[in-house]
């Protein structure tokens, strides 16, 4: 991707990807284990995604990466996180039991014309296609690009 192998990007962002996976897994296990969803709200994949953005800017500065390489980091992060969520939605569909990723509080689909129940394949696909591949990479790239410009202006970090 942009002249670098996918493994290069994954290697640069391994700590962030591990953090995303851990938060995802803890939330899912807590939800499926009967722990009230209010406890799961304390952990947020979105928060981890946001925390990773300054890290990516600093890594891009250190590695001499361009803005397109920064986009690749944001794309990998977004697609990874949203694919995990889609898998959790798929699990809920297959088991017939809601988890924290399908409950109405986190899936207000009925208000937007989508099926009322969060356990549906359209919901899972929307996470991968719209959130993971289209919206989140662009938004996170824009924010991390601003942070990269700032990081480049600072002499040392």
XYZ file of C-alpha atoms in Angstrom, residues 43-154:
112
model
C -14.062 0.778 27.825
C -14.343 2.254 24.371
C -12.814 1.194 21.080
C -13.453 4.715 19.813
C -11.353 6.096 22.654
C -8.486 3.753 21.719
C -8.805 4.805 18.073
C -8.547 8.467 19.079
C -5.581 7.834 21.384
C -3.746 6.154 18.515
C -3.881 9.233 16.264
C -1.114 11.261 17.947
C 0.946 8.076 18.120
C 0.566 7.623 14.360
C 1.589 11.235 13.744
C 4.737 10.758 15.804
C 5.524 7.447 14.124
C 5.040 9.064 10.709
C 7.415 11.870 11.678
C 10.008 9.443 13.046
C 9.803 7.151 10.015
C 9.715 9.997 7.490
C 6.329 8.889 6.182
C 4.075 10.964 3.966
C 0.421 11.841 4.463
C -0.627 8.950 2.234
C 1.272 6.545 4.508
C -0.520 8.099 7.453
C -3.791 7.373 5.651
C -2.742 3.727 5.319
C -2.207 3.508 9.092
C -5.653 5.008 9.695
C -7.215 2.690 7.129
C -5.723 -0.448 8.697
C -6.784 0.651 12.186
C -10.328 1.486 11.106
C -10.884 -1.632 9.055
C -9.455 -3.832 11.824
C -11.621 -2.322 14.568
C -14.810 -2.373 12.532
C -14.238 -5.914 11.304
C -13.963 -7.033 14.929
C -17.264 -5.316 15.693
C -18.864 -6.920 12.635
C -17.678 -10.314 13.889
C -19.330 -9.631 17.256
C -22.546 -8.714 15.440
C -22.263 -11.932 13.435
C -21.800 -13.872 16.663
C -24.978 -12.299 18.049
C -26.847 -13.232 14.869
C -25.652 -16.827 14.993
C -26.323 -17.303 18.718
C -29.503 -15.242 18.816
C -28.205 -13.364 21.881
C -27.399 -9.679 21.975
C -24.001 -8.454 23.052
C -22.743 -4.962 23.718
C -22.316 -4.358 19.966
C -25.957 -5.121 19.123
C -27.986 -3.701 22.013
C -30.337 -0.821 21.134
C -28.317 1.686 23.157
C -25.387 1.186 20.774
C -27.505 0.427 17.725
C -30.155 3.067 17.116
C -30.854 1.568 13.676
C -34.610 1.945 13.786
C -34.248 5.711 13.845
C -32.299 5.601 10.573
C -34.530 3.220 8.649
C -32.457 0.124 9.362
C -33.855 -3.018 11.017
C -34.829 -2.468 14.644
C -32.774 -5.379 15.927
C -28.995 -4.815 16.027
C -28.469 -8.475 15.169
C -28.594 -8.126 11.387
C -26.132 -8.529 8.540
C -26.762 -4.997 7.251
C -25.494 -3.653 10.574
C -22.375 -5.832 10.379
C -21.691 -4.852 6.759
C -22.156 -1.160 7.559
C -19.412 -1.385 10.168
C -16.949 -2.875 7.701
C -17.848 -0.955 4.549
C -19.009 2.456 5.714
C -17.309 2.898 9.075
C -14.220 0.740 8.534
C -13.338 1.390 4.909
C -14.828 4.806 4.183
C -15.711 7.152 7.039
C -13.315 6.405 9.899
C -10.140 6.270 7.786
C -10.843 9.694 6.282
C -11.810 11.339 9.573
C -8.919 9.823 11.516
C -6.502 10.673 8.690
C -7.625 14.309 8.751
C -7.046 14.568 12.504
C -3.744 12.713 12.459
C -2.576 14.822 9.498
C -3.052 17.987 11.535
C -1.116 16.328 14.349
C 1.642 15.349 11.907
C 1.952 18.957 10.702
C 2.300 20.068 14.328
C 4.802 17.291 15.083
C 6.926 18.291 12.093
C 7.085 21.869 13.367
C 8.450 20.724 16.721
